[in-house]
Amino acid sequence: MSFFAILCALLIEQLRPLAYHNPVYGAVLGWTRWTSRNFDAGRPHHGWVAWSLAVGLPSLIALGVHWLLLHFLGLAFALLWSIAVLYTTLGFRQFSHHFTGIRDALDMGDEALARELLARWQRVDAADLPRSAIVRHVIEYSVIAAHRHVFGVLAWFSILAAFGFGPAGAVFYRMSEFVARYWAQKTHASAQPASVWVRQVADRAWAAVDWLPARITALGFAVVGSFEEAIHCWRNDARRFPDLNDGVILAATSGALNVRLGGGQLAPIASPRDAWPQPSSGETPSALIGLDSGSTPGREPVLAHLRSVVGLVWRSVVMWMVLLALLTLARLLG
């Protein structure tokens, strides 16, 4: 059932992508605000209470609905519920329009427009970036976005579905990411910022939740790319990046494509108070860009690498879908 749910969700999302402002994201934002406002009292244990409610309750609701549908209405209705949940949590079209716009601007030679689109996408200061730096940052942001919107969701959904937990894994993964990102942005709000305890709990929980999916994504990129170089870069250069999970993915991408990544940061642009954390990006800029301790080995980023990234991501999707199909077939025949 996992294979068919994922396949249907991806196809529907390609035909009719989820709108930027939609009731699902509005409900998630309102729920996250409510939990932090009512349970963030500035003490260490309050951080775990707020995080458990913000992430755990939506996951349990998704699981409960799945079990009720499966028990009372049958497998077909449970499958439809899984497709609906995946449609809201999984998909390329939630971020790919940013990538396409910047790539097209660079293809036309309009670097000023590319910088503007990059700054608007990630809310960073991209002024005066040279062409190669624009390409590098777009590769980094896009690869991490693909991981968080596709491969990470695939990993948690597939693993928990194998144990009968249905779409709870997809909700758990996306809520963990959203809560950590929202509370990090809320820290800069002028009114009622998130406490240090809530931020620490959300960051630690997110690092644990994303540990296995990040390595699954990196392994997929290595298999469909240049395997030896990807593994070598993963082992030797992942710690060049501030976030180790993101560093594993970016280092593997660097080796798989033989492209130089990391080596500099972009300053974030201050957001309005209590702003909507962009669901289309799914990452905090400071967690993605390499430290000034040096870049990974590889060639200077050029426009052709953006096309290579698209191929790398799609080949990895096909590989994991084929693997899920084979596991589903083996289960049906066994």
mmCIF file of C-alpha atoms in Angstrom:
data_model
loop_
_atom_site.group_PDB
_atom_site.id
_atom_site.type_symbol
_atom_site.label_atom_id
_atom_site.label_comp_id
_atom_site.label_asym_id
_atom_site.label_seq_id
_atom_site.Cartn_x
_atom_site.Cartn_y
_atom_site.Cartn_z
ATOM 1 C CA MET A 1 0.000 0.000 0.000
ATOM 2 C CA SER A 2 2.907 2.356 0.676
ATOM 3 C CA PHE A 3 4.116 2.174 -2.914
ATOM 4 C CA PHE A 4 0.696 2.966 -4.401
ATOM 5 C CA ALA A 5 0.062 5.788 -1.916
ATOM 6 C CA ILE A 6 3.397 7.440 -2.693
ATOM 7 C CA LEU A 7 3.011 6.997 -6.448
ATOM 8 C CA CYS A 8 -0.489 8.473 -6.476
ATOM 9 C CA ALA A 9 0.501 11.389 -4.238
ATOM 10 C CA LEU A 10 3.473 12.267 -6.460
ATOM 11 C CA LEU A 11 1.370 12.105 -9.619
ATOM 12 C CA ILE A 12 -1.435 14.236 -8.169
ATOM 13 C CA GLU A 13 1.068 16.753 -6.835
ATOM 14 C CA GLN A 14 2.663 17.079 -10.271
ATOM 15 C CA LEU A 15 -0.728 17.691 -11.892
ATOM 16 C CA ARG A 16 -2.165 19.970 -9.211
ATOM 17 C CA PRO A 17 0.408 21.267 -6.708
ATOM 18 C CA LEU A 18 -0.727 22.416 -3.304
ATOM 19 C CA ALA A 19 -1.260 26.187 -3.129
ATOM 20 C CA TYR A 20 1.156 28.237 -1.031
ATOM 21 C CA HIS A 21 -1.493 29.565 1.381
ATOM 22 C CA ASN A 22 -3.890 26.726 2.056
ATOM 23 C CA PRO A 23 -6.031 25.535 4.986
ATOM 24 C CA VAL A 24 -3.607 22.738 5.931
ATOM 25 C CA TYR A 25 -0.642 25.059 6.441
ATOM 26 C CA GLY A 26 -2.905 27.565 8.144
ATOM 27 C CA ALA A 27 -4.015 24.909 10.621
ATOM 28 C CA VAL A 28 -0.440 23.735 11.215
ATOM 29 C CA LEU A 29 0.723 27.299 11.816
ATOM 30 C CA GLY A 30 -2.149 28.035 14.172
ATOM 31 C CA TRP A 31 -1.575 24.824 16.130
ATOM 32 C CA THR A 32 2.165 25.485 16.474
ATOM 33 C CA ARG A 33 1.515 29.029 17.645
ATOM 34 C CA TRP A 34 -1.049 27.804 20.183
ATOM 35 C CA THR A 35 1.243 25.190 21.719
ATOM 36 C CA SER A 36 4.149 27.594 22.114
ATOM 37 C CA ARG A 37 1.909 30.352 23.478
ATOM 38 C CA ASN A 38 0.277 28.098 26.093
ATOM 39 C CA PHE A 39 3.065 25.689 27.061
ATOM 40 C CA ASP A 40 6.292 27.653 26.598
ATOM 41 C CA ALA A 41 6.725 28.947 30.158
ATOM 42 C CA GLY A 42 10.503 29.277 30.021
ATOM 43 C CA ARG A 43 11.481 26.118 31.925
ATOM 44 C CA PRO A 44 13.429 23.104 30.590
ATOM 45 C CA HIS A 45 10.613 20.540 30.850
ATOM 46 C CA HIS A 46 8.162 22.916 29.152
ATOM 47 C CA GLY A 47 10.164 22.567 25.956
ATOM 48 C CA TRP A 48 9.466 18.836 25.759
ATOM 49 C CA VAL A 49 5.798 19.346 26.662
ATOM 50 C CA ALA A 50 5.322 21.939 23.904
ATOM 51 C CA TRP A 51 7.225 19.873 21.328
ATOM 52 C CA SER A 52 5.407 16.642 22.202
ATOM 53 C CA LEU A 53 2.039 18.303 21.787
ATOM 54 C CA ALA A 54 2.960 20.219 18.639
ATOM 55 C CA VAL A 55 4.416 17.177 16.872
ATOM 56 C CA GLY A 56 2.900 14.184 18.619
ATOM 57 C CA LEU A 57 -0.806 15.057 18.577
ATOM 58 C CA PRO A 58 -1.091 15.633 14.780
ATOM 59 C CA SER A 59 0.842 12.394 14.225
ATOM 60 C CA LEU A 60 -1.507 10.482 16.525
ATOM 61 C CA ILE A 61 -4.538 11.986 14.784
ATOM 62 C CA ALA A 62 -3.195 10.860 11.394
ATOM 63 C CA LEU A 63 -2.612 7.383 12.825
ATOM 64 C CA GLY A 64 -6.021 7.224 14.505
ATOM 65 C CA VAL A 65 -7.875 8.199 11.333
ATOM 66 C CA HIS A 66 -5.878 5.596 9.397
ATOM 67 C CA TRP A 67 -6.752 2.810 11.838
ATOM 68 C CA LEU A 68 -10.430 3.801 12.016
ATOM 69 C CA LEU A 69 -10.749 3.843 8.225
ATOM 70 C CA LEU A 70 -8.911 0.552 7.929
ATOM 71 C CA HIS A 71 -11.079 -1.117 10.578
ATOM 72 C CA PHE A 72 -14.511 0.203 9.635
ATOM 73 C CA LEU A 73 -14.340 1.031 5.906
ATOM 74 C CA GLY A 74 -11.512 -1.109 4.584
ATOM 75 C CA LEU A 75 -8.137 -0.838 2.893
ATOM 76 C CA ALA A 76 -9.296 1.373 0.003
ATOM 77 C CA PHE A 77 -10.377 4.212 2.296
ATOM 78 C CA ALA A 78 -7.189 3.912 4.371
ATOM 79 C CA LEU A 79 -5.228 4.152 1.122
ATOM 80 C CA LEU A 80 -7.098 7.316 0.154
ATOM 81 C CA TRP A 81 -6.271 8.818 3.561
ATOM 82 C CA SER A 82 -2.584 7.976 3.091
ATOM 83 C CA ILE A 83 -2.621 9.621 -0.336
ATOM 84 C CA ALA A 84 -4.254 12.757 1.112
ATOM 85 C CA VAL A 85 -1.681 12.996 3.914
ATOM 86 C CA LEU A 86 1.221 12.436 1.515
ATOM 87 C CA TYR A 87 -0.167 15.027 -0.879
ATOM 88 C CA THR A 88 0.139 17.686 1.830
ATOM 89 C CA THR A 89 3.561 16.576 3.094
ATOM 90 C CA LEU A 90 5.334 15.232 0.007
ATOM 91 C CA GLY A 91 6.174 16.831 -3.312
ATOM 92 C CA PHE A 92 8.582 18.621 -5.595
ATOM 93 C CA ARG A 93 6.187 21.349 -6.632
ATOM 94 C CA GLN A 94 6.280 22.894 -3.159
ATOM 95 C CA PHE A 95 9.734 24.312 -3.951
ATOM 96 C CA SER A 96 10.651 23.501 -7.558
ATOM 97 C CA HIS A 97 9.195 26.733 -8.988
ATOM 98 C CA HIS A 98 11.886 28.674 -7.109
ATOM 99 C CA PHE A 99 14.598 26.480 -8.588
ATOM 100 C CA THR A 100 13.148 26.743 -12.095
ATOM 101 C CA GLY A 101 12.828 30.522 -11.932
ATOM 102 C CA ILE A 102 16.437 31.024 -10.858
ATOM 103 C CA ARG A 103 17.723 28.521 -13.413
ATOM 104 C CA ASP A 104 15.800 30.227 -16.219
ATOM 105 C CA ALA A 105 17.081 33.652 -15.140
ATOM 106 C CA LEU A 106 20.673 32.400 -15.208
ATOM 107 C CA ASP A 107 20.056 30.727 -18.563
ATOM 108 C CA MET A 108 18.956 34.104 -19.970
ATOM 109 C CA GLY A 109 21.997 35.799 -18.427
ATOM 110 C CA ASP A 110 19.889 37.882 -16.020
ATOM 111 C CA GLU A 111 21.983 37.477 -12.865
ATOM 112 C CA ALA A 112 20.252 40.381 -11.124
ATOM 113 C CA LEU A 113 16.910 38.599 -11.405
ATOM 114 C CA ALA A 114 18.498 35.356 -10.217
ATOM 115 C CA ARG A 115 19.848 37.119 -7.120
ATOM 116 C CA GLU A 116 16.453 38.680 -6.455
ATOM 117 C CA LEU A 117 14.668 35.340 -6.763
ATOM 118 C CA LEU A 118 17.220 33.624 -4.520
ATOM 119 C CA ALA A 119 16.887 36.353 -1.876
ATOM 120 C CA ARG A 120 13.084 36.146 -2.039
ATOM 121 C CA TRP A 121 13.093 32.346 -1.793
ATOM 122 C CA GLN A 122 15.386 32.005 1.203
ATOM 123 C CA ARG A 123 15.083 35.523 2.647
ATOM 124 C CA VAL A 124 18.820 36.068 2.514
ATOM 125 C CA ASP A 125 21.021 38.893 1.293
ATOM 126 C CA ALA A 126 22.143 37.747 -2.153
ATOM 127 C CA ALA A 127 23.335 41.110 -3.432
ATOM 128 C CA ASP A 128 26.588 41.121 -5.405
ATOM 129 C CA LEU A 129 26.856 37.325 -5.524
ATOM 130 C CA PRO A 130 28.908 36.160 -8.517
ATOM 131 C CA ARG A 131 27.331 33.715 -10.947
ATOM 132 C CA SER A 132 29.134 30.652 -9.587
ATOM 133 C CA ALA A 133 28.063 31.492 -6.020
ATOM 134 C CA ILE A 134 24.436 31.836 -7.117
ATOM 135 C CA VAL A 135 24.594 28.385 -8.707
ATOM 136 C CA ARG A 136 26.254 26.913 -5.616
ATOM 137 C CA HIS A 137 23.646 28.269 -3.214
ATOM 138 C CA VAL A 138 20.793 27.171 -5.463
ATOM 139 C CA ILE A 139 22.232 23.644 -5.543
ATOM 140 C CA GLU A 140 22.563 23.569 -1.759
ATOM 141 C CA TYR A 141 19.088 24.912 -1.024
ATOM 142 C CA SER A 142 17.431 22.759 -3.678
ATOM 143 C CA VAL A 143 19.057 19.511 -2.576
ATOM 144 C CA ILE A 144 18.056 20.069 1.046
ATOM 145 C CA ALA A 145 14.544 21.078 -0.011
ATOM 146 C CA ALA A 146 14.257 17.893 -2.094
ATOM 147 C CA HIS A 147 15.378 15.884 0.913
ATOM 148 C CA ARG A 148 12.899 17.469 3.309
ATOM 149 C CA HIS A 149 9.952 17.488 0.946
ATOM 150 C CA VAL A 150 10.521 14.134 -0.732
ATOM 151 C CA PHE A 151 13.155 11.724 0.565
ATOM 152 C CA GLY A 152 12.788 12.409 4.281
ATOM 153 C CA VAL A 153 9.020 12.048 4.068
ATOM 154 C CA LEU A 154 9.420 8.876 1.984
ATOM 155 C CA ALA A 155 11.755 7.388 4.573
ATOM 156 C CA TRP A 156 9.573 7.991 7.634
ATOM 157 C CA PHE A 157 6.335 7.091 5.862
ATOM 158 C CA SER A 158 7.731 3.829 4.457
ATOM 159 C CA ILE A 159 9.399 2.719 7.683
ATOM 160 C CA LEU A 160 6.379 3.318 9.920
ATOM 161 C CA ALA A 161 3.929 2.003 7.317
ATOM 162 C CA ALA A 162 5.812 -1.301 7.395
ATOM 163 C CA PHE A 163 4.810 -1.572 11.077
ATOM 164 C CA GLY A 164 1.186 -0.625 10.475
ATOM 165 C CA PHE A 165 1.409 3.045 11.444
ATOM 166 C CA GLY A 166 0.274 4.340 8.070
ATOM 167 C CA PRO A 167 0.795 8.042 7.321
ATOM 168 C CA ALA A 168 1.838 8.972 10.867
ATOM 169 C CA GLY A 169 5.494 8.902 9.822
ATOM 170 C CA ALA A 170 5.002 11.543 7.132
ATOM 171 C CA VAL A 171 3.183 13.856 9.550
ATOM 172 C CA PHE A 172 5.746 13.259 12.297
ATOM 173 C CA TYR A 173 8.659 14.136 9.991
ATOM 174 C CA ARG A 174 7.142 17.278 8.488
ATOM 175 C CA MET A 175 5.841 18.559 11.836
ATOM 176 C CA SER A 176 9.266 18.031 13.445
ATOM 177 C CA GLU A 177 10.868 20.102 10.690
ATOM 178 C CA PHE A 178 8.180 22.797 10.727
ATOM 179 C CA VAL A 179 8.171 23.223 14.502
ATOM 180 C CA ALA A 180 11.961 23.577 14.673
ATOM 181 C CA ARG A 181 11.940 26.109 11.823
ATOM 182 C CA TYR A 182 9.005 28.102 13.173
ATOM 183 C CA TRP A 183 10.361 28.406 16.704
ATOM 184 C CA ALA A 184 13.775 29.395 15.354
ATOM 185 C CA GLN A 185 12.144 32.221 13.367
ATOM 186 C CA LYS A 186 9.888 33.162 16.273
ATOM 187 C CA THR A 187 13.006 33.828 18.338
ATOM 188 C CA HIS A 188 13.531 37.019 16.334
ATOM 189 C CA ALA A 189 9.969 38.233 16.875
ATOM 190 C CA SER A 190 9.601 41.407 18.894
ATOM 191 C CA ALA A 191 6.685 39.982 20.913
ATOM 192 C CA GLN A 192 6.736 36.687 22.832
ATOM 193 C CA PRO A 193 9.783 35.023 21.251
ATOM 194 C CA ALA A 194 10.310 31.299 21.742
ATOM 195 C CA SER A 195 12.299 30.449 24.862
ATOM 196 C CA VAL A 196 15.762 28.949 24.648
ATOM 197 C CA TRP A 197 14.459 25.671 26.101
ATOM 198 C CA VAL A 198 11.807 25.254 23.427
ATOM 199 C CA ARG A 199 14.322 26.016 20.673
ATOM 200 C CA GLN A 200 16.874 23.595 22.084
ATOM 201 C CA VAL A 201 14.336 20.781 22.377
ATOM 202 C CA ALA A 202 13.036 21.377 18.843
ATOM 203 C CA ASP A 203 16.567 21.466 17.404
ATOM 204 C CA ARG A 204 17.676 18.331 19.231
ATOM 205 C CA ALA A 205 14.531 16.452 18.299
ATOM 206 C CA TRP A 206 14.814 17.497 14.663
ATOM 207 C CA ALA A 207 18.452 16.390 14.507
ATOM 208 C CA ALA A 208 17.430 12.955 15.820
ATOM 209 C CA VAL A 209 14.396 12.648 13.535
ATOM 210 C CA ASP A 210 16.406 13.597 10.437
ATOM 211 C CA TRP A 211 19.483 11.478 11.235
ATOM 212 C CA LEU A 212 18.445 8.336 9.368
ATOM 213 C CA PRO A 213 16.588 10.006 6.458
ATOM 214 C CA ALA A 214 19.585 12.252 5.761
ATOM 215 C CA ARG A 215 21.839 9.232 5.375
ATOM 216 C CA ILE A 216 19.287 7.412 3.244
ATOM 217 C CA THR A 217 19.156 10.417 0.923
ATOM 218 C CA ALA A 218 22.938 10.639 0.786
ATOM 219 C CA LEU A 219 23.186 6.935 0.020
ATOM 220 C CA GLY A 220 20.661 7.292 -2.797
ATOM 221 C CA PHE A 221 22.636 10.165 -4.333
ATOM 222 C CA ALA A 222 25.797 8.101 -4.099
ATOM 223 C CA VAL A 223 24.209 5.092 -5.824
ATOM 224 C CA VAL A 224 22.784 7.086 -8.749
ATOM 225 C CA GLY A 225 25.791 9.409 -8.976
ATOM 226 C CA SER A 226 29.499 8.870 -8.695
ATOM 227 C CA PHE A 227 29.507 6.353 -5.828
ATOM 228 C CA GLU A 228 33.142 6.320 -4.709
ATOM 229 C CA GLU A 229 33.522 10.100 -4.836
ATOM 230 C CA ALA A 230 30.218 10.624 -3.015
ATOM 231 C CA ILE A 231 31.149 8.260 -0.182
ATOM 232 C CA HIS A 232 34.642 9.755 0.071
ATOM 233 C CA CYS A 233 33.244 13.291 0.271
ATOM 234 C CA TRP A 234 30.582 12.161 2.750
ATOM 235 C CA ARG A 235 33.222 10.714 5.082
ATOM 236 C CA ASN A 236 35.680 13.599 4.810
ATOM 237 C CA ASP A 237 33.704 16.790 4.199
ATOM 238 C CA ALA A 238 30.306 16.478 5.892
ATOM 239 C CA ARG A 239 31.530 18.378 8.951
ATOM 240 C CA ARG A 240 32.362 21.439 6.880
ATOM 241 C CA PHE A 241 28.677 22.354 7.210
ATOM 242 C CA PRO A 242 27.109 23.685 10.441
ATOM 243 C CA ASP A 243 24.382 21.040 10.500
ATOM 244 C CA LEU A 244 25.779 17.507 10.300
ATOM 245 C CA ASN A 245 22.663 15.949 8.766
ATOM 246 C CA ASP A 246 22.557 18.572 6.032
ATOM 247 C CA GLY A 247 26.316 18.253 5.699
ATOM 248 C CA VAL A 248 26.040 14.529 4.943
ATOM 249 C CA ILE A 249 23.586 15.241 2.108
ATOM 250 C CA LEU A 250 25.528 18.166 0.677
ATOM 251 C CA ALA A 251 28.862 16.352 0.848
ATOM 252 C CA ALA A 252 27.384 13.324 -0.906
ATOM 253 C CA THR A 253 25.887 15.624 -3.545
ATOM 254 C CA SER A 254 29.249 17.293 -4.043
ATOM 255 C CA GLY A 255 30.964 13.976 -4.627
ATOM 256 C CA ALA A 256 28.168 12.519 -6.759
ATOM 257 C CA LEU A 257 28.264 15.495 -9.146
ATOM 258 C CA ASN A 258 31.914 16.516 -8.709
ATOM 259 C CA VAL A 259 30.849 20.055 -7.813
ATOM 260 C CA ARG A 260 32.321 22.328 -5.154
ATOM 261 C CA LEU A 261 29.883 23.178 -2.350
ATOM 262 C CA GLY A 262 30.149 25.032 0.951
ATOM 263 C CA GLY A 263 32.628 27.659 1.981
ATOM 264 C CA GLY A 264 30.530 30.747 2.723
ATOM 265 C CA GLN A 265 27.373 32.012 4.363
ATOM 266 C CA LEU A 266 24.567 34.315 3.281
ATOM 267 C CA ALA A 267 23.197 36.723 5.862
ATOM 268 C CA PRO A 268 19.491 36.180 6.543
ATOM 269 C CA ILE A 269 17.137 39.098 6.024
ATOM 270 C CA ALA A 270 15.041 39.897 9.081
ATOM 271 C CA SER A 271 11.493 38.623 8.749
ATOM 272 C CA PRO A 272 8.363 40.408 9.947
ATOM 273 C CA ARG A 273 7.230 39.592 13.449
ATOM 274 C CA ASP A 274 5.749 36.125 13.781
ATOM 275 C CA ALA A 275 6.038 35.624 10.024
ATOM 276 C CA TRP A 276 4.795 32.540 8.213
ATOM 277 C CA PRO A 277 7.696 30.097 7.888
ATOM 278 C CA GLN A 278 7.830 29.414 4.184
ATOM 279 C CA PRO A 279 6.521 25.898 3.552
ATOM 280 C CA SER A 280 8.047 25.977 0.087
ATOM 281 C CA SER A 281 11.625 26.045 1.296
ATOM 282 C CA GLY A 282 11.693 24.035 4.483
ATOM 283 C CA GLU A 283 15.065 25.106 5.795
ATOM 284 C CA THR A 284 16.835 27.752 7.792
ATOM 285 C CA PRO A 285 19.530 29.461 5.709
ATOM 286 C CA SER A 286 22.202 29.383 8.399
ATOM 287 C CA ALA A 287 21.852 25.616 8.697
ATOM 288 C CA LEU A 288 22.599 24.960 5.058
ATOM 289 C CA ILE A 289 25.469 27.111 3.928
ATOM 290 C CA GLY A 290 28.995 25.927 4.522
ATOM 291 C CA LEU A 291 31.249 27.461 7.112
ATOM 292 C CA ASP A 292 34.194 29.584 6.018
ATOM 293 C CA SER A 293 36.487 26.659 6.819
ATOM 294 C CA GLY A 294 36.702 25.671 3.172
ATOM 295 C CA SER A 295 34.735 24.062 0.391
ATOM 296 C CA THR A 296 34.334 20.480 -0.652
ATOM 297 C CA PRO A 297 36.531 19.338 -3.536
ATOM 298 C CA GLY A 298 35.144 19.465 -7.049
ATOM 299 C CA ARG A 299 34.642 21.696 -10.033
ATOM 300 C CA GLU A 300 33.469 25.300 -9.829
ATOM 301 C CA PRO A 301 29.632 25.374 -9.951
ATOM 302 C CA VAL A 302 28.262 26.244 -13.395
ATOM 303 C CA LEU A 303 24.764 26.336 -14.876
ATOM 304 C CA ALA A 304 25.090 22.788 -16.215
ATOM 305 C CA HIS A 305 25.297 21.546 -12.614
ATOM 306 C CA LEU A 306 21.703 22.670 -12.020
ATOM 307 C CA ARG A 307 20.561 20.286 -14.739
ATOM 308 C CA SER A 308 22.735 17.590 -13.187
ATOM 309 C CA VAL A 309 21.043 18.147 -9.831
ATOM 310 C CA VAL A 310 17.617 17.633 -11.399
ATOM 311 C CA GLY A 311 18.808 14.377 -12.948
ATOM 312 C CA LEU A 312 20.384 13.224 -9.687
ATOM 313 C CA VAL A 313 17.208 13.838 -7.697
ATOM 314 C CA TRP A 314 14.881 12.184 -10.207
ATOM 315 C CA ARG A 315 17.132 9.154 -10.617
ATOM 316 C CA SER A 316 17.141 8.769 -6.860
ATOM 317 C CA VAL A 317 13.335 9.002 -6.753
ATOM 318 C CA VAL A 318 13.054 6.325 -9.433
ATOM 319 C CA MET A 319 15.525 4.106 -7.589
ATOM 320 C CA TRP A 320 13.610 4.267 -4.310
ATOM 321 C CA MET A 321 10.267 3.786 -6.047
ATOM 322 C CA VAL A 322 11.587 0.698 -7.831
ATOM 323 C CA LEU A 323 12.876 -0.622 -4.517
ATOM 324 C CA LEU A 324 9.476 -0.030 -2.872
ATOM 325 C CA ALA A 325 7.757 -1.709 -5.821
ATOM 326 C CA LEU A 326 9.969 -4.772 -5.511
ATOM 327 C CA LEU A 327 9.338 -4.973 -1.766
ATOM 328 C CA THR A 328 5.603 -4.618 -2.355
ATOM 329 C CA LEU A 329 5.680 -7.345 -5.014
ATOM 330 C CA ALA A 330 7.680 -9.641 -2.749
ATOM 331 C CA ARG A 331 5.188 -9.113 0.051
ATOM 332 C CA LEU A 332 2.226 -9.814 -2.221
ATOM 333 C CA LEU A 333 3.799 -12.957 -3.612
ATOM 334 C CA GLY A 334 5.027 -14.131 -0.220
#
